[in-house]
Amino acid sequence: YIADKEGLRIMDVSHPEAPDEVTLYSVQRGTRRVRRMGSVYVADEYAYVADGDGLRVHILDVSDPANPQEVGFYDTPGKARDIYVTGGYIYVADGAGGMCILKYTGNRSEK
């Protein structure tokens, strides 16, 4: 999982000498594609992506790596730059917004 200026790249590295891109998910904010991703953290079947370009944390269901689906987001007060997930909480380094601590409460059966 790589967050870059194009979006979130999901790579197959089962053959490290020849990694293969499974998909590129272009993160959208409204009608505009995000131009620069901050960072990504993958836990269980979810990728938590710090927007980097603006004010949002995206939560993607990556249980099917070829077809990631956004299942949630949170608009932060600053610019979401870095992200870490542990113990059910999402820690976001949010630039001038300081640190945000979030909890994703979505349920796969409610999608």
JSON list of C-alpha atoms in Angstrom, two decimals:
[
{"chain": "A", "resi": 1, "resn": "TYR", "atom": "CA", "xyz": [0.00, 0.00, 0.00]},
{"chain": "A", "resi": 2, "resn": "ILE", "atom": "CA", "xyz": [1.55, 3.27, -1.17]},
{"chain": "A", "resi": 3, "resn": "ALA", "atom": "CA", "xyz": [0.07, 6.74, -0.78]},
{"chain": "A", "resi": 4, "resn": "ASP", "atom": "CA", "xyz": [1.42, 9.05, -3.47]},
{"chain": "A", "resi": 5, "resn": "LYS", "atom": "CA", "xyz": [0.40, 12.04, -5.59]},
{"chain": "A", "resi": 6, "resn": "GLU", "atom": "CA", "xyz": [-1.86, 9.87, -7.75]},
{"chain": "A", "resi": 7, "resn": "GLY", "atom": "CA", "xyz": [-3.80, 8.25, -4.88]},
{"chain": "A", "resi": 8, "resn": "LEU", "atom": "CA", "xyz": [-3.52, 4.92, -3.08]},
{"chain": "A", "resi": 9, "resn": "ARG", "atom": "CA", "xyz": [-1.57, 2.25, -4.96]},
{"chain": "A", "resi": 10, "resn": "ILE", "atom": "CA", "xyz": [-2.11, -1.36, -3.95]},
{"chain": "A", "resi": 11, "resn": "MET", "atom": "CA", "xyz": [0.82, -3.53, -4.99]},
{"chain": "A", "resi": 12, "resn": "ASP", "atom": "CA", "xyz": [1.26, -7.29, -5.19]},
{"chain": "A", "resi": 13, "resn": "VAL", "atom": "CA", "xyz": [4.75, -8.01, -3.84]},
{"chain": "A", "resi": 14, "resn": "SER", "atom": "CA", "xyz": [4.49, -11.80, -3.80]},
{"chain": "A", "resi": 15, "resn": "HIS", "atom": "CA", "xyz": [7.46, -11.64, -6.22]},
{"chain": "A", "resi": 16, "resn": "PRO", "atom": "CA", "xyz": [9.61, -8.85, -4.73]},
{"chain": "A", "resi": 17, "resn": "GLU", "atom": "CA", "xyz": [11.87, -8.77, -7.77]},
{"chain": "A", "resi": 18, "resn": "ALA", "atom": "CA", "xyz": [8.86, -7.85, -9.94]},
{"chain": "A", "resi": 19, "resn": "PRO", "atom": "CA", "xyz": [6.15, -6.04, -7.94]},
{"chain": "A", "resi": 20, "resn": "ASP", "atom": "CA", "xyz": [2.85, -5.66, -9.75]},
{"chain": "A", "resi": 21, "resn": "GLU", "atom": "CA", "xyz": [0.29, -2.90, -9.28]},
{"chain": "A", "resi": 22, "resn": "VAL", "atom": "CA", "xyz": [-3.12, -4.38, -8.43]},
{"chain": "A", "resi": 23, "resn": "THR", "atom": "CA", "xyz": [-4.98, -1.08, -8.57]},
{"chain": "A", "resi": 24, "resn": "LEU", "atom": "CA", "xyz": [-4.70, 2.67, -8.19]},
{"chain": "A", "resi": 25, "resn": "TYR", "atom": "CA", "xyz": [-7.49, 4.23, -6.14]},
{"chain": "A", "resi": 26, "resn": "SER", "atom": "CA", "xyz": [-7.79, 7.95, -6.80]},
{"chain": "A", "resi": 27, "resn": "VAL", "atom": "CA", "xyz": [-9.14, 9.49, -3.62]},
{"chain": "A", "resi": 28, "resn": "GLN", "atom": "CA", "xyz": [-11.82, 12.09, -4.30]},
{"chain": "A", "resi": 29, "resn": "ARG", "atom": "CA", "xyz": [-12.88, 15.01, -2.16]},
{"chain": "A", "resi": 30, "resn": "GLY", "atom": "CA", "xyz": [-16.17, 16.21, -3.57]},
{"chain": "A", "resi": 31, "resn": "THR", "atom": "CA", "xyz": [-15.67, 16.56, -7.32]},
{"chain": "A", "resi": 32, "resn": "ARG", "atom": "CA", "xyz": [-11.90, 17.08, -7.00]},
{"chain": "A", "resi": 33, "resn": "ARG", "atom": "CA", "xyz": [-9.23, 14.40, -6.98]},
{"chain": "A", "resi": 34, "resn": "VAL", "atom": "CA", "xyz": [-6.79, 14.70, -4.10]},
{"chain": "A", "resi": 35, "resn": "ARG", "atom": "CA", "xyz": [-3.43, 15.80, -5.51]},
{"chain": "A", "resi": 36, "resn": "ARG", "atom": "CA", "xyz": [-1.11, 14.62, -2.75]},
{"chain": "A", "resi": 37, "resn": "MET", "atom": "CA", "xyz": [-1.61, 11.84, -0.25]},
{"chain": "A", "resi": 38, "resn": "GLY", "atom": "CA", "xyz": [-0.05, 12.05, 3.19]},
{"chain": "A", "resi": 39, "resn": "SER", "atom": "CA", "xyz": [0.32, 8.50, 4.49]},
{"chain": "A", "resi": 40, "resn": "VAL", "atom": "CA", "xyz": [-1.53, 5.21, 4.73]},
{"chain": "A", "resi": 41, "resn": "TYR", "atom": "CA", "xyz": [-1.94, 2.68, 7.52]},
{"chain": "A", "resi": 42, "resn": "VAL", "atom": "CA", "xyz": [-3.47, -0.74, 6.87]},
{"chain": "A", "resi": 43, "resn": "ALA", "atom": "CA", "xyz": [-5.15, -2.71, 9.66]},
{"chain": "A", "resi": 44, "resn": "ASP", "atom": "CA", "xyz": [-7.27, -5.80, 9.10]},
{"chain": "A", "resi": 45, "resn": "GLU", "atom": "CA", "xyz": [-9.29, -5.14, 5.93]},
{"chain": "A", "resi": 46, "resn": "TYR", "atom": "CA", "xyz": [-9.11, -1.34, 6.05]},
{"chain": "A", "resi": 47, "resn": "ALA", "atom": "CA", "xyz": [-6.72, 1.26, 4.71]},
{"chain": "A", "resi": 48, "resn": "TYR", "atom": "CA", "xyz": [-6.71, 4.53, 6.64]},
{"chain": "A", "resi": 49, "resn": "VAL", "atom": "CA", "xyz": [-5.41, 7.33, 4.42]},
{"chain": "A", "resi": 50, "resn": "ALA", "atom": "CA", "xyz": [-4.32, 10.80, 5.54]},
{"chain": "A", "resi": 51, "resn": "ASP", "atom": "CA", "xyz": [-5.29, 13.14, 2.72]},
{"chain": "A", "resi": 52, "resn": "GLY", "atom": "CA", "xyz": [-2.09, 15.22, 3.00]},
{"chain": "A", "resi": 53, "resn": "ASP", "atom": "CA", "xyz": [-3.48, 17.67, 0.45]},
{"chain": "A", "resi": 54, "resn": "GLY", "atom": "CA", "xyz": [-6.19, 18.90, 2.72]},
{"chain": "A", "resi": 55, "resn": "LEU", "atom": "CA", "xyz": [-8.50, 18.26, 5.58]},
{"chain": "A", "resi": 56, "resn": "ARG", "atom": "CA", "xyz": [-9.62, 14.66, 5.44]},
{"chain": "A", "resi": 57, "resn": "VAL", "atom": "CA", "xyz": [-8.98, 11.12, 6.63]},
{"chain": "A", "resi": 58, "resn": "HIS", "atom": "CA", "xyz": [-10.35, 8.44, 4.28]},
{"chain": "A", "resi": 59, "resn": "ILE", "atom": "CA", "xyz": [-11.23, 4.89, 5.35]},
{"chain": "A", "resi": 60, "resn": "LEU", "atom": "CA", "xyz": [-11.20, 2.31, 2.59]},
{"chain": "A", "resi": 61, "resn": "ASP", "atom": "CA", "xyz": [-12.36, -1.29, 2.69]},
{"chain": "A", "resi": 62, "resn": "VAL", "atom": "CA", "xyz": [-9.53, -3.19, 0.97]},
{"chain": "A", "resi": 63, "resn": "SER", "atom": "CA", "xyz": [-10.84, -6.72, 1.57]},
{"chain": "A", "resi": 64, "resn": "ASP", "atom": "CA", "xyz": [-10.84, -6.99, -2.24]},
{"chain": "A", "resi": 65, "resn": "PRO", "atom": "CA", "xyz": [-7.53, -5.30, -3.12]},
{"chain": "A", "resi": 66, "resn": "ALA", "atom": "CA", "xyz": [-8.53, -4.94, -6.78]},
{"chain": "A", "resi": 67, "resn": "ASN", "atom": "CA", "xyz": [-11.67, -3.01, -5.81]},
{"chain": "A", "resi": 68, "resn": "PRO", "atom": "CA", "xyz": [-11.16, -0.76, -2.75]},
{"chain": "A", "resi": 69, "resn": "GLN", "atom": "CA", "xyz": [-14.28, 1.05, -1.52]},
{"chain": "A", "resi": 70, "resn": "GLU", "atom": "CA", "xyz": [-14.44, 4.19, 0.62]},
{"chain": "A", "resi": 71, "resn": "VAL", "atom": "CA", "xyz": [-16.54, 3.37, 3.68]},
{"chain": "A", "resi": 72, "resn": "GLY", "atom": "CA", "xyz": [-15.95, 6.50, 5.72]},
{"chain": "A", "resi": 73, "resn": "PHE", "atom": "CA", "xyz": [-14.13, 9.79, 6.07]},
{"chain": "A", "resi": 74, "resn": "TYR", "atom": "CA", "xyz": [-13.54, 12.52, 8.60]},
{"chain": "A", "resi": 75, "resn": "ASP", "atom": "CA", "xyz": [-12.82, 16.19, 7.91]},
{"chain": "A", "resi": 76, "resn": "THR", "atom": "CA", "xyz": [-10.02, 17.31, 10.23]},
{"chain": "A", "resi": 77, "resn": "PRO", "atom": "CA", "xyz": [-9.45, 20.92, 11.35]},
{"chain": "A", "resi": 78, "resn": "GLY", "atom": "CA", "xyz": [-5.90, 21.09, 9.92]},
{"chain": "A", "resi": 79, "resn": "LYS", "atom": "CA", "xyz": [-4.13, 19.19, 7.15]},
{"chain": "A", "resi": 80, "resn": "ALA", "atom": "CA", "xyz": [-4.05, 15.42, 7.74]},
{"chain": "A", "resi": 81, "resn": "ARG", "atom": "CA", "xyz": [-0.40, 14.47, 7.19]},
{"chain": "A", "resi": 82, "resn": "ASP", "atom": "CA", "xyz": [0.33, 11.21, 8.98]},
{"chain": "A", "resi": 83, "resn": "ILE", "atom": "CA", "xyz": [-1.79, 8.42, 10.43]},
{"chain": "A", "resi": 84, "resn": "TYR", "atom": "CA", "xyz": [-1.43, 5.49, 12.84]},
{"chain": "A", "resi": 85, "resn": "VAL", "atom": "CA", "xyz": [-4.04, 2.97, 13.98]},
{"chain": "A", "resi": 86, "resn": "THR", "atom": "CA", "xyz": [-3.95, 0.91, 17.16]},
{"chain": "A", "resi": 87, "resn": "GLY", "atom": "CA", "xyz": [-6.39, -0.35, 19.77]},
{"chain": "A", "resi": 88, "resn": "GLY", "atom": "CA", "xyz": [-9.39, 0.68, 17.69]},
{"chain": "A", "resi": 89, "resn": "TYR", "atom": "CA", "xyz": [-8.28, 4.33, 17.51]},
{"chain": "A", "resi": 90, "resn": "ILE", "atom": "CA", "xyz": [-6.98, 6.38, 14.59]},
{"chain": "A", "resi": 91, "resn": "TYR", "atom": "CA", "xyz": [-4.25, 8.90, 15.46]},
{"chain": "A", "resi": 92, "resn": "VAL", "atom": "CA", "xyz": [-3.84, 11.70, 12.93]},
{"chain": "A", "resi": 93, "resn": "ALA", "atom": "CA", "xyz": [-0.99, 14.23, 12.77]},
{"chain": "A", "resi": 94, "resn": "ASP", "atom": "CA", "xyz": [-3.01, 17.17, 11.52]},
{"chain": "A", "resi": 95, "resn": "GLY", "atom": "CA", "xyz": [-0.58, 20.03, 10.96]},
{"chain": "A", "resi": 96, "resn": "ALA", "atom": "CA", "xyz": [-1.92, 23.23, 12.54]},
{"chain": "A", "resi": 97, "resn": "GLY", "atom": "CA", "xyz": [-4.89, 21.19, 13.80]},
{"chain": "A", "resi": 98, "resn": "GLY", "atom": "CA", "xyz": [-2.60, 19.29, 16.20]},
{"chain": "A", "resi": 99, "resn": "MET", "atom": "CA", "xyz": [-3.35, 15.64, 16.81]},
{"chain": "A", "resi": 100, "resn": "CYS", "atom": "CA", "xyz": [-6.79, 14.18, 16.20]},
{"chain": "A", "resi": 101, "resn": "ILE", "atom": "CA", "xyz": [-7.84, 10.93, 17.82]},
{"chain": "A", "resi": 102, "resn": "LEU", "atom": "CA", "xyz": [-10.69, 9.20, 16.02]},
{"chain": "A", "resi": 103, "resn": "LYS", "atom": "CA", "xyz": [-12.56, 5.91, 16.32]},
{"chain": "A", "resi": 104, "resn": "TYR", "atom": "CA", "xyz": [-14.08, 4.24, 13.27]},
{"chain": "A", "resi": 105, "resn": "THR", "atom": "CA", "xyz": [-17.34, 2.63, 14.38]},
{"chain": "A", "resi": 106, "resn": "GLY", "atom": "CA", "xyz": [-18.55, 1.39, 10.99]},
{"chain": "A", "resi": 107, "resn": "ASN", "atom": "CA", "xyz": [-19.86, -2.13, 10.69]},
{"chain": "A", "resi": 108, "resn": "ARG", "atom": "CA", "xyz": [-19.26, -4.27, 7.59]},
{"chain": "A", "resi": 109, "resn": "SER", "atom": "CA", "xyz": [-22.83, -5.61, 7.82]},
{"chain": "A", "resi": 110, "resn": "GLU", "atom": "CA", "xyz": [-24.21, -2.04, 7.57]},
{"chain": "A", "resi": 111, "resn": "LYS", "atom": "CA", "xyz": [-22.52, -1.16, 4.26]}
]
